[in-house]
Amino acid sequence: MFDQHRLIILDADGTTIDAFEAINMAFSAHNMDIGDIQRFQGRRKIFKYIGGLKELPKNLRKQLKEKQRTDLIVTLTEIYREQARLFEGMGGMINRLIAQPDLKVGMITRNITHEPEKTLRKLYLRNGVDVTGLDFLIHLPLRKQKLTAFQAIRESLQINPARAYATGDEKCDYVAAVGSGMHPFMVSFGFESYQRLTRKIGVPAALISRQPLELKQRVLHALDIT
């Protein structure tokens, strides 16, 4: 038996939060470079954070020692908590979602800062989001699959898959949403480019928002929020 509520799982880094700019600021503070957003999106996994051929030698020298890597995470945490911004329109969208009485709203994140749940709460609060209204904010370790987490949340809340949605910017977000029966709202302004999402990952173009305000419009329209 399903509950009458609807559900939306929001992605943090790269979908609602301008994570690239925050990471870029942290690297710059330690005299490192990750290149521009287009080159950043084109790298795979760990290479996003150690750079391409141009940045790799210098960045590796800076990150070889454990203390240097630790200091970088400390700086990234401070930037997230005190300076990082949401993409245009995201704060207002999240607050409007939270205000819907029949909608469960939460976040699953793999943010790599210290105490990531605390970090994200501070970031969203500073950007005007009523995080106290969220139904959940969960940090998921890298070793755990998002698909399993999505399924567990939907099932625990007894939500009909046809009334469930998720946002995201990476392959794991898309796989988790589709695999758990949710409608995926994908974006190409985060960690993956439009070309990679469509050509390599197989995300239908009709599911992808290229700009933050497009994502906002799609989400609010789908949930019939005026």
Short mmCIF file of N, CA and C in Angstrom, two decimals, residues 5-184:
data_model
loop_
_atom_site.label_atom_id
_atom_site.label_comp_id
_atom_site.label_asym_id
_atom_site.label_seq_id
_atom_site.Cartn_x
_atom_site.Cartn_y
_atom_site.Cartn_z
N HIS A 5 1.85 10.68 -0.35
CA HIS A 5 2.85 11.71 -0.61
C HIS A 5 3.60 11.46 -1.92
N ARG A 6 4.19 12.52 -2.43
CA ARG A 6 5.16 12.44 -3.52
C ARG A 6 6.56 12.58 -2.91
N LEU A 7 7.58 12.35 -3.72
CA LEU A 7 8.97 12.39 -3.22
C LEU A 7 9.88 13.00 -4.27
N ILE A 8 10.80 13.87 -3.82
CA ILE A 8 11.88 14.31 -4.69
C ILE A 8 13.19 14.26 -3.91
N ILE A 9 14.19 13.62 -4.51
CA ILE A 9 15.54 13.56 -3.94
C ILE A 9 16.41 14.54 -4.71
N LEU A 10 16.96 15.50 -4.00
CA LEU A 10 17.78 16.54 -4.62
C LEU A 10 19.26 16.20 -4.52
N ASP A 11 19.98 16.43 -5.58
CA ASP A 11 21.44 16.28 -5.58
C ASP A 11 22.06 17.62 -5.17
N ALA A 12 23.14 17.55 -4.44
CA ALA A 12 23.79 18.78 -3.95
C ALA A 12 24.84 19.28 -4.94
N ASP A 13 26.01 18.67 -4.91
CA ASP A 13 27.15 19.14 -5.69
C ASP A 13 26.92 19.02 -7.19
N GLY A 14 27.03 20.15 -7.89
CA GLY A 14 26.93 20.14 -9.34
C GLY A 14 25.53 20.28 -9.88
N THR A 15 24.52 20.14 -9.00
CA THR A 15 23.13 20.27 -9.44
C THR A 15 22.47 21.49 -8.80
N THR A 16 22.53 21.58 -7.49
CA THR A 16 22.03 22.78 -6.82
C THR A 16 23.16 23.68 -6.36
N ILE A 17 24.32 23.10 -6.04
CA ILE A 17 25.50 23.86 -5.59
C ILE A 17 26.50 24.00 -6.73
N ASP A 18 27.05 25.19 -6.90
CA ASP A 18 28.11 25.39 -7.89
C ASP A 18 29.41 24.82 -7.32
N ALA A 19 29.53 23.50 -7.39
CA ALA A 19 30.66 22.79 -6.80
C ALA A 19 31.96 23.09 -7.51
N PHE A 20 31.91 23.23 -8.84
CA PHE A 20 33.14 23.51 -9.58
C PHE A 20 33.81 24.79 -9.08
N GLU A 21 33.03 25.84 -8.87
CA GLU A 21 33.59 27.10 -8.42
C GLU A 21 34.20 26.95 -7.03
N ALA A 22 33.54 26.20 -6.15
CA ALA A 22 34.07 25.99 -4.80
C ALA A 22 35.38 25.21 -4.84
N ILE A 23 35.42 24.15 -5.66
CA ILE A 23 36.65 23.36 -5.79
C ILE A 23 37.76 24.20 -6.41
N ASN A 24 37.43 24.98 -7.40
CA ASN A 24 38.41 25.85 -8.05
C ASN A 24 39.01 26.84 -7.05
N MET A 25 38.17 27.42 -6.19
CA MET A 25 38.65 28.36 -5.17
C MET A 25 39.59 27.67 -4.19
N ALA A 26 39.25 26.45 -3.79
CA ALA A 26 40.10 25.71 -2.84
C ALA A 26 41.45 25.38 -3.47
N PHE A 27 41.45 24.94 -4.72
CA PHE A 27 42.70 24.62 -5.41
C PHE A 27 43.55 25.88 -5.56
N SER A 28 42.92 26.98 -5.94
CA SER A 28 43.67 28.23 -6.12
C SER A 28 44.33 28.68 -4.83
N ALA A 29 43.64 28.46 -3.70
CA ALA A 29 44.20 28.84 -2.40
C ALA A 29 45.46 28.06 -2.07
N HIS A 30 45.63 26.89 -2.71
CA HIS A 30 46.82 26.06 -2.48
C HIS A 30 47.73 26.06 -3.71
N ASN A 31 47.58 27.11 -4.54
CA ASN A 31 48.44 27.29 -5.71
C ASN A 31 48.36 26.12 -6.67
N MET A 32 47.13 25.61 -6.86
CA MET A 32 46.88 24.54 -7.83
C MET A 32 45.83 25.01 -8.82
N ASP A 33 45.67 24.26 -9.90
CA ASP A 33 44.76 24.65 -10.97
C ASP A 33 44.01 23.43 -11.47
N ILE A 34 42.68 23.55 -11.68
CA ILE A 34 41.92 22.43 -12.24
C ILE A 34 41.41 22.75 -13.63
N GLY A 35 41.79 23.90 -14.18
CA GLY A 35 41.38 24.25 -15.53
C GLY A 35 39.96 24.79 -15.56
N ASP A 36 39.42 24.95 -16.76
CA ASP A 36 38.07 25.52 -16.88
C ASP A 36 37.02 24.43 -16.76
N ILE A 37 35.75 24.83 -16.72
CA ILE A 37 34.65 23.90 -16.49
C ILE A 37 34.53 22.86 -17.60
N GLN A 38 34.80 23.25 -18.85
CA GLN A 38 34.69 22.30 -19.95
C GLN A 38 35.72 21.17 -19.82
N ARG A 39 36.95 21.53 -19.47
CA ARG A 39 37.98 20.50 -19.32
C ARG A 39 37.73 19.68 -18.06
N PHE A 40 37.23 20.32 -17.01
CA PHE A 40 36.90 19.62 -15.77
C PHE A 40 35.83 18.54 -16.05
N GLN A 41 34.80 18.91 -16.78
CA GLN A 41 33.73 17.96 -17.09
C GLN A 41 34.24 16.80 -17.93
N GLY A 42 35.25 17.05 -18.74
CA GLY A 42 35.73 16.02 -19.64
C GLY A 42 36.60 14.96 -18.98
N ARG A 43 37.02 15.20 -17.74
CA ARG A 43 37.88 14.22 -17.05
C ARG A 43 37.04 13.19 -16.32
N ARG A 44 37.64 12.04 -16.08
CA ARG A 44 36.94 10.97 -15.42
C ARG A 44 37.41 10.80 -13.99
N LYS A 45 36.47 10.66 -13.09
CA LYS A 45 36.69 10.30 -11.69
C LYS A 45 37.79 11.12 -11.05
N ILE A 46 38.84 10.46 -10.54
CA ILE A 46 39.86 11.14 -9.75
C ILE A 46 40.58 12.22 -10.55
N PHE A 47 40.63 12.07 -11.89
CA PHE A 47 41.35 13.05 -12.70
C PHE A 47 40.65 14.41 -12.71
N LYS A 48 39.39 14.45 -12.31
CA LYS A 48 38.73 15.74 -12.16
C LYS A 48 39.47 16.59 -11.14
N TYR A 49 40.03 15.92 -10.12
CA TYR A 49 40.60 16.64 -8.98
C TYR A 49 42.12 16.74 -9.00
N ILE A 50 42.77 16.03 -9.91
CA ILE A 50 44.22 16.19 -10.01
C ILE A 50 44.62 16.83 -11.33
N GLY A 51 43.60 17.12 -12.17
CA GLY A 51 43.87 17.88 -13.38
C GLY A 51 44.13 17.03 -14.61
N GLY A 52 44.23 17.71 -15.74
CA GLY A 52 44.57 17.06 -16.99
C GLY A 52 46.07 17.14 -17.21
N LEU A 53 46.50 16.92 -18.45
CA LEU A 53 47.93 16.89 -18.75
C LEU A 53 48.62 18.21 -18.37
N LYS A 54 47.91 19.30 -18.54
CA LYS A 54 48.51 20.61 -18.25
C LYS A 54 48.71 20.83 -16.76
N GLU A 55 47.72 20.41 -15.94
CA GLU A 55 47.76 20.71 -14.51
C GLU A 55 48.35 19.58 -13.67
N LEU A 56 48.37 18.37 -14.20
CA LEU A 56 48.70 17.18 -13.43
C LEU A 56 50.04 17.23 -12.70
N PRO A 57 51.16 17.55 -13.35
CA PRO A 57 52.44 17.51 -12.64
C PRO A 57 52.48 18.41 -11.40
N LYS A 58 52.03 19.63 -11.55
CA LYS A 58 52.05 20.57 -10.42
C LYS A 58 51.10 20.12 -9.32
N ASN A 59 49.90 19.70 -9.70
CA ASN A 59 48.90 19.29 -8.70
C ASN A 59 49.35 18.06 -7.93
N LEU A 60 49.97 17.10 -8.63
CA LEU A 60 50.45 15.90 -7.95
C LEU A 60 51.51 16.24 -6.91
N ARG A 61 52.43 17.14 -7.26
CA ARG A 61 53.46 17.54 -6.30
C ARG A 61 52.82 18.15 -5.06
N LYS A 62 51.76 18.89 -5.26
CA LYS A 62 51.09 19.56 -4.15
C LYS A 62 50.29 18.60 -3.27
N GLN A 63 49.88 17.43 -3.81
CA GLN A 63 49.00 16.54 -3.08
C GLN A 63 49.69 15.25 -2.62
N LEU A 64 50.98 15.12 -2.86
CA LEU A 64 51.66 13.88 -2.52
C LEU A 64 51.69 13.61 -1.02
N LYS A 65 51.85 14.63 -0.21
CA LYS A 65 51.94 14.45 1.23
C LYS A 65 50.54 14.48 1.86
N GLU A 66 50.36 13.62 2.87
CA GLU A 66 49.05 13.52 3.52
C GLU A 66 48.61 14.85 4.10
N LYS A 67 49.54 15.59 4.71
CA LYS A 67 49.17 16.87 5.31
C LYS A 67 48.66 17.85 4.26
N GLN A 68 49.24 17.84 3.09
CA GLN A 68 48.80 18.74 2.03
C GLN A 68 47.39 18.39 1.57
N ARG A 69 47.11 17.08 1.47
CA ARG A 69 45.77 16.67 1.09
C ARG A 69 44.77 17.04 2.18
N THR A 70 45.18 16.88 3.43
CA THR A 70 44.31 17.23 4.56
C THR A 70 44.03 18.72 4.58
N ASP A 71 45.06 19.52 4.35
CA ASP A 71 44.89 20.97 4.33
C ASP A 71 43.94 21.40 3.22
N LEU A 72 44.00 20.72 2.08
CA LEU A 72 43.12 21.04 0.96
C LEU A 72 41.65 20.79 1.33
N ILE A 73 41.38 19.68 2.02
CA ILE A 73 40.02 19.37 2.44
C ILE A 73 39.53 20.38 3.47
N VAL A 74 40.43 20.82 4.35
CA VAL A 74 40.06 21.84 5.34
C VAL A 74 39.65 23.13 4.63
N THR A 75 40.44 23.52 3.64
CA THR A 75 40.13 24.73 2.88
C THR A 75 38.81 24.58 2.13
N LEU A 76 38.60 23.43 1.51
CA LEU A 76 37.36 23.19 0.77
C LEU A 76 36.16 23.26 1.71
N THR A 77 36.31 22.71 2.90
CA THR A 77 35.23 22.74 3.89
C THR A 77 34.89 24.18 4.27
N GLU A 78 35.91 24.99 4.50
CA GLU A 78 35.69 26.39 4.87
C GLU A 78 35.00 27.15 3.74
N ILE A 79 35.42 26.89 2.51
CA ILE A 79 34.82 27.57 1.37
C ILE A 79 33.36 27.16 1.21
N TYR A 80 33.07 25.87 1.34
CA TYR A 80 31.68 25.42 1.26
C TYR A 80 30.82 26.09 2.32
N ARG A 81 31.33 26.17 3.52
CA ARG A 81 30.53 26.69 4.62
C ARG A 81 30.38 28.21 4.58
N GLU A 82 31.38 28.91 4.06
CA GLU A 82 31.38 30.37 4.17
C GLU A 82 31.23 31.11 2.85
N GLN A 83 31.51 30.46 1.71
CA GLN A 83 31.53 31.19 0.44
C GLN A 83 30.76 30.55 -0.71
N ALA A 84 30.66 29.23 -0.74
CA ALA A 84 30.07 28.54 -1.89
C ALA A 84 28.63 28.99 -2.12
N ARG A 85 28.25 29.00 -3.40
CA ARG A 85 26.93 29.50 -3.78
C ARG A 85 26.09 28.42 -4.45
N LEU A 86 24.78 28.64 -4.41
CA LEU A 86 23.86 27.81 -5.17
C LEU A 86 23.77 28.36 -6.58
N PHE A 87 23.42 27.50 -7.52
CA PHE A 87 23.14 27.98 -8.86
C PHE A 87 21.88 28.87 -8.83
N GLU A 88 21.77 29.71 -9.82
CA GLU A 88 20.66 30.66 -9.89
C GLU A 88 19.30 29.95 -9.80
N GLY A 89 18.46 30.44 -8.90
CA GLY A 89 17.11 29.94 -8.77
C GLY A 89 16.95 28.71 -7.89
N MET A 90 18.06 28.08 -7.48
CA MET A 90 17.96 26.83 -6.74
C MET A 90 17.43 27.02 -5.32
N GLY A 91 17.83 28.10 -4.66
CA GLY A 91 17.36 28.33 -3.29
C GLY A 91 15.85 28.50 -3.25
N GLY A 92 15.34 29.33 -4.14
CA GLY A 92 13.90 29.53 -4.20
C GLY A 92 13.15 28.27 -4.56
N MET A 93 13.70 27.49 -5.50
CA MET A 93 13.06 26.24 -5.89
C MET A 93 12.96 25.29 -4.71
N ILE A 94 14.06 25.12 -3.98
CA ILE A 94 14.07 24.19 -2.85
C ILE A 94 13.06 24.62 -1.79
N ASN A 95 13.00 25.91 -1.50
CA ASN A 95 12.04 26.38 -0.50
C ASN A 95 10.60 26.14 -0.94
N ARG A 96 10.33 26.31 -2.23
CA ARG A 96 8.98 26.06 -2.72
C ARG A 96 8.64 24.57 -2.66
N LEU A 97 9.62 23.72 -2.89
CA LEU A 97 9.39 22.28 -2.76
C LEU A 97 9.10 21.91 -1.31
N ILE A 98 9.90 22.45 -0.40
CA ILE A 98 9.72 22.16 1.02
C ILE A 98 8.34 22.60 1.51
N ALA A 99 7.82 23.66 0.95
CA ALA A 99 6.55 24.23 1.40
C ALA A 99 5.34 23.39 0.98
N GLN A 100 5.54 22.41 0.08
CA GLN A 100 4.41 21.59 -0.37
C GLN A 100 4.07 20.52 0.67
N PRO A 101 2.87 20.53 1.21
CA PRO A 101 2.53 19.60 2.30
C PRO A 101 2.49 18.13 1.89
N ASP A 102 2.28 17.86 0.61
CA ASP A 102 2.18 16.46 0.18
C ASP A 102 3.45 15.96 -0.48
N LEU A 103 4.55 16.68 -0.30
CA LEU A 103 5.81 16.34 -0.96
C LEU A 103 6.92 16.11 0.06
N LYS A 104 7.53 14.93 0.01
CA LYS A 104 8.71 14.64 0.82
C LYS A 104 9.94 15.12 0.05
N VAL A 105 10.77 15.93 0.71
CA VAL A 105 11.94 16.54 0.06
C VAL A 105 13.19 16.21 0.86
N GLY A 106 14.20 15.70 0.18
CA GLY A 106 15.45 15.39 0.88
C GLY A 106 16.64 15.39 -0.05
N MET A 107 17.82 15.19 0.52
CA MET A 107 19.07 15.19 -0.24
C MET A 107 19.92 13.98 0.11
N ILE A 108 20.57 13.44 -0.91
CA ILE A 108 21.62 12.45 -0.72
C ILE A 108 22.88 13.02 -1.33
N THR A 109 23.96 13.04 -0.57
CA THR A 109 25.18 13.67 -1.05
C THR A 109 26.40 12.78 -0.84
N ARG A 110 27.39 12.98 -1.70
CA ARG A 110 28.70 12.34 -1.52
C ARG A 110 29.77 13.42 -1.33
N ASN A 111 29.38 14.54 -0.80
CA ASN A 111 30.28 15.65 -0.56
C ASN A 111 31.49 15.20 0.26
N ILE A 112 32.69 15.68 -0.11
CA ILE A 112 33.92 15.18 0.51
C ILE A 112 34.50 16.11 1.57
N THR A 113 33.74 17.11 2.01
CA THR A 113 34.23 18.00 3.06
C THR A 113 34.15 17.31 4.41
N HIS A 114 34.73 17.96 5.44
CA HIS A 114 34.60 17.44 6.81
C HIS A 114 33.15 17.59 7.27
N GLU A 115 32.64 16.57 7.96
CA GLU A 115 31.27 16.58 8.46
C GLU A 115 30.32 17.12 7.38
N PRO A 116 30.21 16.40 6.27
CA PRO A 116 29.51 16.92 5.10
C PRO A 116 28.06 17.32 5.35
N GLU A 117 27.35 16.62 6.22
CA GLU A 117 25.96 17.00 6.48
C GLU A 117 25.91 18.37 7.16
N LYS A 118 26.80 18.59 8.12
CA LYS A 118 26.89 19.90 8.77
C LYS A 118 27.30 20.97 7.77
N THR A 119 28.27 20.64 6.92
CA THR A 119 28.75 21.58 5.90
C THR A 119 27.61 22.02 4.99
N LEU A 120 26.84 21.06 4.49
CA LEU A 120 25.77 21.40 3.56
C LEU A 120 24.64 22.17 4.24
N ARG A 121 24.34 21.84 5.47
CA ARG A 121 23.30 22.60 6.18
C ARG A 121 23.72 24.06 6.33
N LYS A 122 24.99 24.29 6.65
CA LYS A 122 25.46 25.66 6.78
C LYS A 122 25.42 26.38 5.44
N LEU A 123 25.81 25.69 4.37
CA LEU A 123 25.81 26.30 3.05
C LEU A 123 24.39 26.69 2.62
N TYR A 124 23.47 25.76 2.74
CA TYR A 124 22.10 26.04 2.32
C TYR A 124 21.44 27.11 3.18
N LEU A 125 21.68 27.07 4.48
CA LEU A 125 21.13 28.11 5.37
C LEU A 125 21.65 29.48 4.98
N ARG A 126 22.95 29.56 4.70
CA ARG A 126 23.55 30.84 4.32
C ARG A 126 22.98 31.36 3.01
N ASN A 127 22.53 30.44 2.16
CA ASN A 127 21.94 30.82 0.88
C ASN A 127 20.41 30.92 0.94
N GLY A 128 19.87 30.99 2.16
CA GLY A 128 18.45 31.26 2.34
C GLY A 128 17.51 30.08 2.25
N VAL A 129 18.03 28.85 2.34
CA VAL A 129 17.19 27.66 2.25
C VAL A 129 16.79 27.20 3.65
N ASP A 130 15.52 26.89 3.81
CA ASP A 130 15.00 26.41 5.10
C ASP A 130 15.30 24.92 5.25
N VAL A 131 16.54 24.60 5.62
CA VAL A 131 16.95 23.20 5.69
C VAL A 131 16.22 22.44 6.80
N THR A 132 15.65 23.16 7.77
CA THR A 132 14.89 22.48 8.82
C THR A 132 13.65 21.81 8.25
N GLY A 133 13.23 22.23 7.06
CA GLY A 133 12.05 21.65 6.44
C GLY A 133 12.34 20.40 5.62
N LEU A 134 13.61 20.06 5.43
CA LEU A 134 13.95 18.85 4.68
C LEU A 134 13.53 17.60 5.46
N ASP A 135 13.09 16.60 4.74
CA ASP A 135 12.72 15.34 5.38
C ASP A 135 13.93 14.46 5.65
N PHE A 136 15.01 14.67 4.91
CA PHE A 136 16.25 13.95 5.17
C PHE A 136 17.40 14.65 4.45
N LEU A 137 18.58 14.53 5.01
CA LEU A 137 19.83 14.96 4.37
C LEU A 137 20.86 13.91 4.76
N ILE A 138 21.24 13.09 3.77
CA ILE A 138 22.06 11.91 4.03
C ILE A 138 23.38 11.99 3.28
N HIS A 139 24.48 11.78 4.02
CA HIS A 139 25.78 11.64 3.36
C HIS A 139 26.02 10.18 3.06
N LEU A 140 26.30 9.88 1.80
CA LEU A 140 26.51 8.51 1.37
C LEU A 140 27.98 8.26 1.07
N PRO A 141 28.63 7.35 1.79
CA PRO A 141 30.04 7.03 1.49
C PRO A 141 30.21 6.53 0.06
N LEU A 142 31.38 6.75 -0.51
CA LEU A 142 31.62 6.38 -1.90
C LEU A 142 31.43 4.89 -2.16
N ARG A 143 31.65 4.07 -1.14
CA ARG A 143 31.55 2.61 -1.35
C ARG A 143 30.10 2.14 -1.44
N LYS A 144 29.14 2.98 -1.07
CA LYS A 144 27.74 2.58 -1.11
C LYS A 144 27.07 3.11 -2.36
N GLN A 145 26.22 2.30 -2.95
CA GLN A 145 25.56 2.66 -4.20
C GLN A 145 24.38 3.60 -3.95
N LYS A 146 24.24 4.58 -4.82
CA LYS A 146 23.10 5.48 -4.72
C LYS A 146 21.79 4.75 -5.01
N LEU A 147 21.83 3.79 -5.91
CA LEU A 147 20.64 3.04 -6.25
C LEU A 147 20.03 2.40 -5.00
N THR A 148 20.87 1.76 -4.21
CA THR A 148 20.39 1.13 -2.98
C THR A 148 19.79 2.15 -2.03
N ALA A 149 20.45 3.31 -1.93
CA ALA A 149 19.96 4.37 -1.04
C ALA A 149 18.62 4.93 -1.52
N PHE A 150 18.50 5.16 -2.83
CA PHE A 150 17.25 5.67 -3.39
C PHE A 150 16.10 4.70 -3.12
N GLN A 151 16.35 3.41 -3.37
CA GLN A 151 15.32 2.41 -3.16
C GLN A 151 14.90 2.35 -1.69
N ALA A 152 15.89 2.41 -0.80
CA ALA A 152 15.59 2.32 0.63
C ALA A 152 14.73 3.49 1.10
N ILE A 153 15.04 4.68 0.62
CA ILE A 153 14.27 5.86 1.02
C ILE A 153 12.85 5.78 0.49
N ARG A 154 12.71 5.47 -0.79
CA ARG A 154 11.38 5.40 -1.38
C ARG A 154 10.52 4.35 -0.70
N GLU A 155 11.12 3.20 -0.43
CA GLU A 155 10.37 2.12 0.20
C GLU A 155 10.03 2.44 1.65
N SER A 156 10.95 3.07 2.38
CA SER A 156 10.67 3.40 3.78
C SER A 156 9.54 4.42 3.91
N LEU A 157 9.42 5.30 2.91
CA LEU A 157 8.36 6.31 2.91
C LEU A 157 7.09 5.82 2.22
N GLN A 158 7.17 4.61 1.65
CA GLN A 158 6.03 3.99 0.96
C GLN A 158 5.51 4.86 -0.19
N ILE A 159 6.46 5.38 -0.98
CA ILE A 159 6.10 6.26 -2.09
C ILE A 159 5.93 5.45 -3.38
N ASN A 160 4.86 5.72 -4.09
CA ASN A 160 4.64 5.13 -5.40
C ASN A 160 5.77 5.59 -6.34
N PRO A 161 6.47 4.68 -7.02
CA PRO A 161 7.56 5.11 -7.92
C PRO A 161 7.10 6.14 -8.95
N ALA A 162 5.86 6.06 -9.38
CA ALA A 162 5.34 7.00 -10.38
C ALA A 162 5.18 8.41 -9.81
N ARG A 163 5.29 8.55 -8.48
CA ARG A 163 5.17 9.85 -7.83
C ARG A 163 6.50 10.27 -7.20
N ALA A 164 7.59 9.70 -7.73
CA ALA A 164 8.92 9.96 -7.17
C ALA A 164 9.86 10.53 -8.24
N TYR A 165 10.71 11.46 -7.82
CA TYR A 165 11.61 12.18 -8.73
C TYR A 165 12.99 12.32 -8.08
N ALA A 166 13.99 12.54 -8.93
CA ALA A 166 15.35 12.78 -8.43
C ALA A 166 16.10 13.68 -9.40
N THR A 167 16.95 14.53 -8.85
CA THR A 167 17.80 15.39 -9.69
C THR A 167 19.23 14.88 -9.63
N GLY A 168 20.02 15.22 -10.66
CA GLY A 168 21.41 14.80 -10.64
C GLY A 168 22.18 15.26 -11.85
N ASP A 169 23.51 15.10 -11.77
CA ASP A 169 24.38 15.55 -12.85
C ASP A 169 25.38 14.49 -13.30
N GLU A 170 25.31 13.28 -12.70
CA GLU A 170 26.28 12.24 -13.04
C GLU A 170 25.58 10.92 -13.36
N LYS A 171 26.35 9.99 -13.92
CA LYS A 171 25.81 8.69 -14.30
C LYS A 171 25.16 7.99 -13.11
N CYS A 172 25.80 8.04 -11.94
CA CYS A 172 25.27 7.34 -10.77
C CYS A 172 23.90 7.89 -10.38
N ASP A 173 23.67 9.19 -10.58
CA ASP A 173 22.37 9.78 -10.28
C ASP A 173 21.30 9.24 -11.22
N TYR A 174 21.64 9.16 -12.48
CA TYR A 174 20.70 8.68 -13.50
C TYR A 174 20.37 7.20 -13.26
N VAL A 175 21.39 6.40 -13.04
CA VAL A 175 21.19 4.97 -12.81
C VAL A 175 20.35 4.74 -11.56
N ALA A 176 20.62 5.50 -10.51
CA ALA A 176 19.89 5.34 -9.25
C ALA A 176 18.42 5.71 -9.42
N ALA A 177 18.16 6.81 -10.12
CA ALA A 177 16.78 7.25 -10.32
C ALA A 177 16.00 6.24 -11.15
N VAL A 178 16.54 5.88 -12.31
CA VAL A 178 15.84 4.95 -13.20
C VAL A 178 15.69 3.58 -12.54
N GLY A 179 16.73 3.12 -11.88
CA GLY A 179 16.70 1.80 -11.26
C GLY A 179 15.72 1.68 -10.12
N SER A 180 15.40 2.81 -9.48
CA SER A 180 14.45 2.78 -8.37
C SER A 180 13.07 3.28 -8.78
N GLY A 181 12.88 3.46 -10.09
CA GLY A 181 11.57 3.81 -10.62
C GLY A 181 11.22 5.28 -10.57
N MET A 182 12.21 6.14 -10.33
CA MET A 182 11.95 7.58 -10.22
C MET A 182 12.20 8.28 -11.55
N HIS A 183 11.53 9.42 -11.75
CA HIS A 183 11.80 10.23 -12.94
C HIS A 183 13.07 11.04 -12.69
N PRO A 184 14.06 10.96 -13.60
CA PRO A 184 15.31 11.70 -13.41
C PRO A 184 15.28 13.08 -14.06
#
